[in-house]
Amino acid sequence: MVFAHVGTLRTVAGKRDDLVALLIRRSDALDHVGCLLYEVGVNDHEPDTVYVVELWTNADAHRASLVLPEVQASIARARPLLTGELGGFDFDVVGSPLRDV
Amino acid sequence: MVFAHVGTLRTVAGKRDDLVALLIRRSDALDHVGCLLYEVGVNDHEPDTVYVVELWTNADAHRASLVLPEVQASIARARPLLTGELGGFDFDVVGSPLRDV
């Protein structure tokens, strides 16, 4: 079942764009481990928050991605940019009005 | 700029699957007004919550969709299934590690 992860990452003041740049670095590794969609965004009403929406082939693929060396390195680089305040939620996709199944 | 809407909809106890069925009804109208992605899902840890992730060509397209007769009818049908507790957030997509731009 397709797995969705939605997240909000609170950054240290002024570091939002640094985190965005880090998160949108081109990554073939994510493709190969079942990442179907990974959108990074901002909302000017929340100047110190970065938003992510991810779709994965399943929850296991998402979990497996977190231990990839490339992802671990990215997390390490992101850590000083973050306050530690993380939000969001996960869910299993059950359908869409844009397709029949 | 691609616009993302992420939402959580709290349902009346036991009405989650009724709301899911309503939200995943096939809709050509959404395609035509700029809906790029509309995923509906559940998380068994939250038995009375339905999750949605939507991507739109831009924020205006999302706003315009809300006044479509078909969407208004769907909202009216959904209302008795909902407690009124809505969550989530919106953001503008600025990039993805899955593509170069």
mmCIF file of C-alpha atoms in Angstrom:
data_model
loop_
_atom_site.group_PDB
_atom_site.id
_atom_site.type_symbol
_atom_site.label_atom_id
_atom_site.label_comp_id
_atom_site.label_asym_id
_atom_site.label_seq_id
_atom_site.Cartn_x
_atom_site.Cartn_y
_atom_site.Cartn_z
ATOM 1 C CA MET A 1 0.000 0.000 0.000
ATOM 2 C CA VAL A 2 1.356 3.418 -0.901
ATOM 3 C CA PHE A 3 2.601 5.151 2.237
ATOM 4 C CA ALA A 4 2.389 8.921 2.742
ATOM 5 C CA HIS A 5 4.642 10.882 5.069
ATOM 6 C CA VAL A 6 3.866 14.525 5.653
ATOM 7 C CA GLY A 7 6.167 16.611 7.764
ATOM 8 C CA THR A 8 6.891 20.058 9.102
ATOM 9 C CA LEU A 9 10.433 20.903 10.163
ATOM 10 C CA ARG A 10 10.997 24.000 12.284
ATOM 11 C CA THR A 11 14.336 25.632 11.486
ATOM 12 C CA VAL A 12 16.604 27.883 13.437
ATOM 13 C CA ALA A 13 15.679 31.477 12.544
ATOM 14 C CA GLY A 14 16.905 32.373 9.068
ATOM 15 C CA LYS A 15 17.941 28.838 8.133
ATOM 16 C CA ARG A 16 14.816 27.818 6.219
ATOM 17 C CA ASP A 17 16.321 28.238 2.760
ATOM 18 C CA ASP A 18 19.484 26.402 3.764
ATOM 19 C CA LEU A 19 17.348 23.436 4.769
ATOM 20 C CA VAL A 20 15.322 23.643 1.568
ATOM 21 C CA ALA A 21 18.536 23.602 -0.484
ATOM 22 C CA LEU A 22 19.697 20.522 1.384
ATOM 23 C CA LEU A 23 16.394 18.666 1.011
ATOM 24 C CA ILE A 24 16.002 19.313 -2.732
ATOM 25 C CA ARG A 25 19.491 18.126 -3.664
ATOM 26 C CA ARG A 26 19.017 15.672 -6.533
ATOM 27 C CA SER A 27 19.032 12.093 -5.188
ATOM 28 C CA ASP A 28 18.889 8.963 -7.359
ATOM 29 C CA ALA A 29 19.054 6.847 -4.211
ATOM 30 C CA LEU A 30 15.513 7.815 -3.194
ATOM 31 C CA ASP A 31 14.186 6.759 -6.615
ATOM 32 C CA HIS A 32 15.779 3.337 -6.210
ATOM 33 C CA VAL A 33 14.325 2.593 -2.776
ATOM 34 C CA GLY A 34 10.705 3.315 -3.651
ATOM 35 C CA CYS A 35 10.198 7.037 -3.264
ATOM 36 C CA LEU A 36 7.310 7.960 -5.552
ATOM 37 C CA LEU A 37 6.988 11.637 -4.643
ATOM 38 C CA TYR A 38 9.005 14.021 -2.480
ATOM 39 C CA GLU A 39 7.853 17.632 -2.500
ATOM 40 C CA VAL A 40 9.563 20.294 -0.414
ATOM 41 C CA GLY A 41 7.913 23.629 0.236
ATOM 42 C CA VAL A 42 7.465 26.769 2.250
ATOM 43 C CA ASN A 43 4.690 29.041 3.420
ATOM 44 C CA ASP A 44 5.596 32.680 3.944
ATOM 45 C CA HIS A 45 3.234 32.854 6.922
ATOM 46 C CA GLU A 46 5.659 30.442 8.634
ATOM 47 C CA PRO A 47 9.129 31.826 7.791
ATOM 48 C CA ASP A 48 11.007 29.239 9.868
ATOM 49 C CA THR A 49 9.215 26.084 8.727
ATOM 50 C CA VAL A 50 9.934 23.712 5.866
ATOM 51 C CA TYR A 51 7.202 21.350 4.676
ATOM 52 C CA VAL A 52 7.608 17.982 3.037
ATOM 53 C CA VAL A 53 5.150 15.606 1.418
ATOM 54 C CA GLU A 54 6.420 12.173 0.518
ATOM 55 C CA LEU A 55 4.810 9.134 -1.086
ATOM 56 C CA TRP A 56 6.518 5.753 -0.906
ATOM 57 C CA THR A 57 5.705 2.359 -2.414
ATOM 58 C CA ASN A 58 5.074 1.225 1.174
ATOM 59 C CA ALA A 59 5.995 1.996 4.791
ATOM 60 C CA ASP A 60 8.971 -0.375 4.696
ATOM 61 C CA ALA A 61 10.497 1.535 1.781
ATOM 62 C CA HIS A 62 10.228 4.757 3.770
ATOM 63 C CA ARG A 63 11.795 3.170 6.857
ATOM 64 C CA ALA A 64 14.602 1.619 4.764
ATOM 65 C CA SER A 65 15.406 4.983 3.222
ATOM 66 C CA LEU A 66 16.194 6.452 6.620
ATOM 67 C CA VAL A 67 19.243 4.210 7.038
ATOM 68 C CA LEU A 68 20.707 4.879 3.611
ATOM 69 C CA PRO A 69 24.198 6.423 4.022
ATOM 70 C CA GLU A 70 23.186 9.315 1.761
ATOM 71 C CA VAL A 71 20.077 10.037 3.837
ATOM 72 C CA GLN A 72 21.974 9.661 7.116
ATOM 73 C CA ALA A 73 24.535 12.189 5.812
ATOM 74 C CA SER A 74 21.760 14.582 4.834
ATOM 75 C CA ILE A 75 20.133 14.250 8.277
ATOM 76 C CA ALA A 76 23.493 15.010 9.908
ATOM 77 C CA ARG A 77 23.924 18.128 7.764
ATOM 78 C CA ALA A 78 20.348 19.218 8.525
ATOM 79 C CA ARG A 79 20.584 18.795 12.290
ATOM 80 C CA PRO A 80 22.277 22.158 13.053
ATOM 81 C CA LEU A 81 19.611 23.932 10.974
ATOM 82 C CA LEU A 82 16.749 22.475 12.999
ATOM 83 C CA THR A 83 15.197 23.406 16.351
ATOM 84 C CA GLY A 84 14.060 19.816 16.828
ATOM 85 C CA GLU A 85 10.401 20.772 16.550
ATOM 86 C CA LEU A 86 8.948 18.321 14.022
ATOM 87 C CA GLY A 87 5.309 17.838 13.076
ATOM 88 C CA GLY A 88 3.218 16.000 10.563
ATOM 89 C CA PHE A 89 1.667 12.581 10.148
ATOM 90 C CA ASP A 90 1.779 9.384 8.151
ATOM 91 C CA PHE A 91 -0.973 7.439 6.457
ATOM 92 C CA ASP A 92 -1.666 4.624 4.028
ATOM 93 C CA VAL A 93 -3.182 5.787 0.746
ATOM 94 C CA VAL A 94 -6.512 4.103 -0.005
ATOM 95 C CA GLY A 95 -7.567 5.942 -3.141
ATOM 96 C CA SER A 96 -7.915 9.102 -5.184
ATOM 97 C CA PRO A 97 -10.686 10.893 -7.078
ATOM 98 C CA LEU A 98 -8.155 11.278 -9.915
ATOM 99 C CA ARG A 99 -8.057 7.582 -10.705
ATOM 100 C CA ASP A 100 -10.456 4.685 -10.715
ATOM 101 C CA VAL A 101 -8.798 2.500 -8.123
ATOM 102 C CA MET B 1 3.980 27.660 -8.232
ATOM 103 C CA VAL B 2 2.616 24.230 -7.355
ATOM 104 C CA PHE B 3 0.434 24.480 -4.265
ATOM 105 C CA ALA B 4 0.176 21.708 -1.671
ATOM 106 C CA HIS B 5 -2.777 21.226 0.648
ATOM 107 C CA VAL B 6 -2.495 18.647 3.383
ATOM 108 C CA GLY B 7 -5.444 17.938 5.597
ATOM 109 C CA THR B 8 -6.777 15.817 8.404
ATOM 110 C CA LEU B 9 -10.533 15.416 8.771
ATOM 111 C CA ARG B 10 -11.912 14.036 12.020
ATOM 112 C CA THR B 11 -15.046 11.970 11.430
ATOM 113 C CA VAL B 12 -17.934 11.026 13.623
ATOM 114 C CA ALA B 13 -17.107 7.650 15.199
ATOM 115 C CA GLY B 14 -17.438 4.850 12.671
ATOM 116 C CA LYS B 15 -17.885 7.130 9.663
ATOM 117 C CA ARG B 16 -14.273 7.145 8.438
ATOM 118 C CA ASP B 17 -14.832 4.704 5.566
ATOM 119 C CA ASP B 18 -17.986 6.513 4.464
ATOM 120 C CA LEU B 19 -15.942 9.708 4.146
ATOM 121 C CA VAL B 20 -13.163 7.894 2.316
ATOM 122 C CA ALA B 21 -15.699 6.479 -0.174
ATOM 123 C CA LEU B 22 -17.049 9.982 -0.769
ATOM 124 C CA LEU B 23 -13.613 11.557 -1.237
ATOM 125 C CA ILE B 24 -12.287 8.948 -3.674
ATOM 126 C CA ARG B 25 -15.284 9.094 -6.012
ATOM 127 C CA ARG B 26 -13.863 9.526 -9.502
ATOM 128 C CA SER B 27 -13.934 13.213 -10.498
ATOM 129 C CA ASP B 28 -12.974 14.547 -13.927
ATOM 130 C CA ALA B 29 -13.790 18.045 -12.714
ATOM 131 C CA LEU B 30 -10.730 18.132 -10.431
ATOM 132 C CA ASP B 31 -8.463 17.183 -13.340
ATOM 133 C CA HIS B 32 -9.811 20.063 -15.395
ATOM 134 C CA VAL B 33 -9.267 22.757 -12.754
ATOM 135 C CA GLY B 34 -5.613 21.961 -12.051
ATOM 136 C CA CYS B 35 -5.549 19.182 -9.501
ATOM 137 C CA LEU B 36 -2.246 17.383 -9.986
ATOM 138 C CA LEU B 37 -2.502 14.923 -7.100
ATOM 139 C CA TYR B 38 -5.211 14.006 -4.608
ATOM 140 C CA GLU B 39 -4.398 11.144 -2.264
ATOM 141 C CA VAL B 40 -6.828 9.996 0.409
ATOM 142 C CA GLY B 41 -5.695 7.782 3.248
ATOM 143 C CA VAL B 42 -6.072 6.382 6.724
ATOM 144 C CA ASN B 43 -3.909 5.426 9.665
ATOM 145 C CA ASP B 44 -5.221 2.659 11.883
ATOM 146 C CA HIS B 45 -3.765 4.414 14.940
ATOM 147 C CA GLU B 46 -6.355 7.156 14.268
ATOM 148 C CA PRO B 47 -9.575 5.231 13.463
ATOM 149 C CA ASP B 48 -11.714 8.371 13.098
ATOM 150 C CA THR B 49 -9.428 10.460 10.907
ATOM 151 C CA VAL B 50 -9.149 10.722 7.141
ATOM 152 C CA TYR B 51 -6.013 12.220 5.603
ATOM 153 C CA VAL B 52 -5.674 14.012 2.301
ATOM 154 C CA VAL B 53 -2.677 15.252 0.351
ATOM 155 C CA GLU B 54 -3.372 17.449 -2.639
ATOM 156 C CA LEU B 55 -1.143 19.171 -5.183
ATOM 157 C CA TRP B 56 -2.539 21.898 -7.417
ATOM 158 C CA THR B 57 -1.063 23.890 -10.283
ATOM 159 C CA ASN B 58 -1.317 26.904 -7.976
ATOM 160 C CA ALA B 59 -3.231 28.253 -4.970
ATOM 161 C CA ASP B 60 -5.862 29.883 -7.168
ATOM 162 C CA ALA B 61 -6.717 26.542 -8.779
ATOM 163 C CA HIS B 62 -7.264 25.056 -5.327
ATOM 164 C CA ARG B 63 -9.446 27.973 -4.249
ATOM 165 C CA ALA B 64 -11.459 27.813 -7.499
ATOM 166 C CA SER B 65 -12.105 24.123 -7.004
ATOM 167 C CA LEU B 66 -13.891 24.764 -3.734
ATOM 168 C CA VAL B 67 -16.736 26.579 -5.493
ATOM 169 C CA LEU B 68 -17.290 23.970 -8.167
ATOM 170 C CA PRO B 69 -20.869 22.638 -7.918
ATOM 171 C CA GLU B 70 -19.546 19.075 -7.764
ATOM 172 C CA VAL B 71 -17.183 19.931 -4.909
ATOM 173 C CA GLN B 72 -19.842 21.924 -3.063
ATOM 174 C CA ALA B 73 -22.166 18.894 -3.334
ATOM 175 C CA SER B 74 -19.446 16.621 -2.007
ATOM 176 C CA ILE B 75 -18.777 18.976 0.918
ATOM 177 C CA ALA B 76 -22.500 18.996 1.738
ATOM 178 C CA ARG B 77 -22.600 15.193 1.697
ATOM 179 C CA ALA B 78 -19.477 15.024 3.873
ATOM 180 C CA ARG B 79 -20.659 17.490 6.507
ATOM 181 C CA PRO B 80 -22.788 15.007 8.559
ATOM 182 C CA LEU B 81 -19.822 12.615 8.655
ATOM 183 C CA LEU B 82 -17.486 15.206 10.177
ATOM 184 C CA THR B 83 -16.975 16.466 13.729
ATOM 185 C CA GLY B 84 -15.710 19.783 12.370
ATOM 186 C CA GLU B 85 -12.199 19.153 13.684
ATOM 187 C CA LEU B 86 -9.934 19.847 10.706
ATOM 188 C CA GLY B 87 -6.141 20.015 10.656
ATOM 189 C CA GLY B 88 -3.304 20.273 8.217
ATOM 190 C CA PHE B 89 -1.419 22.976 6.365
ATOM 191 C CA ASP B 90 -0.714 24.465 2.975
ATOM 192 C CA PHE B 91 2.546 25.332 1.276
ATOM 193 C CA ASP B 92 4.105 26.307 -2.020
ATOM 194 C CA VAL B 93 6.333 23.628 -3.511
ATOM 195 C CA VAL B 94 9.867 24.863 -4.161
ATOM 196 C CA GLY B 95 11.571 21.668 -5.288
ATOM 197 C CA SER B 96 12.172 17.954 -4.991
ATOM 198 C CA PRO B 97 15.192 15.648 -4.712
ATOM 199 C CA LEU B 98 13.494 13.502 -7.375
ATOM 200 C CA ARG B 99 13.925 16.073 -10.121
ATOM 201 C CA ASP B 100 16.486 18.646 -11.127
ATOM 202 C CA VAL B 101 14.360 21.755 -10.799
#
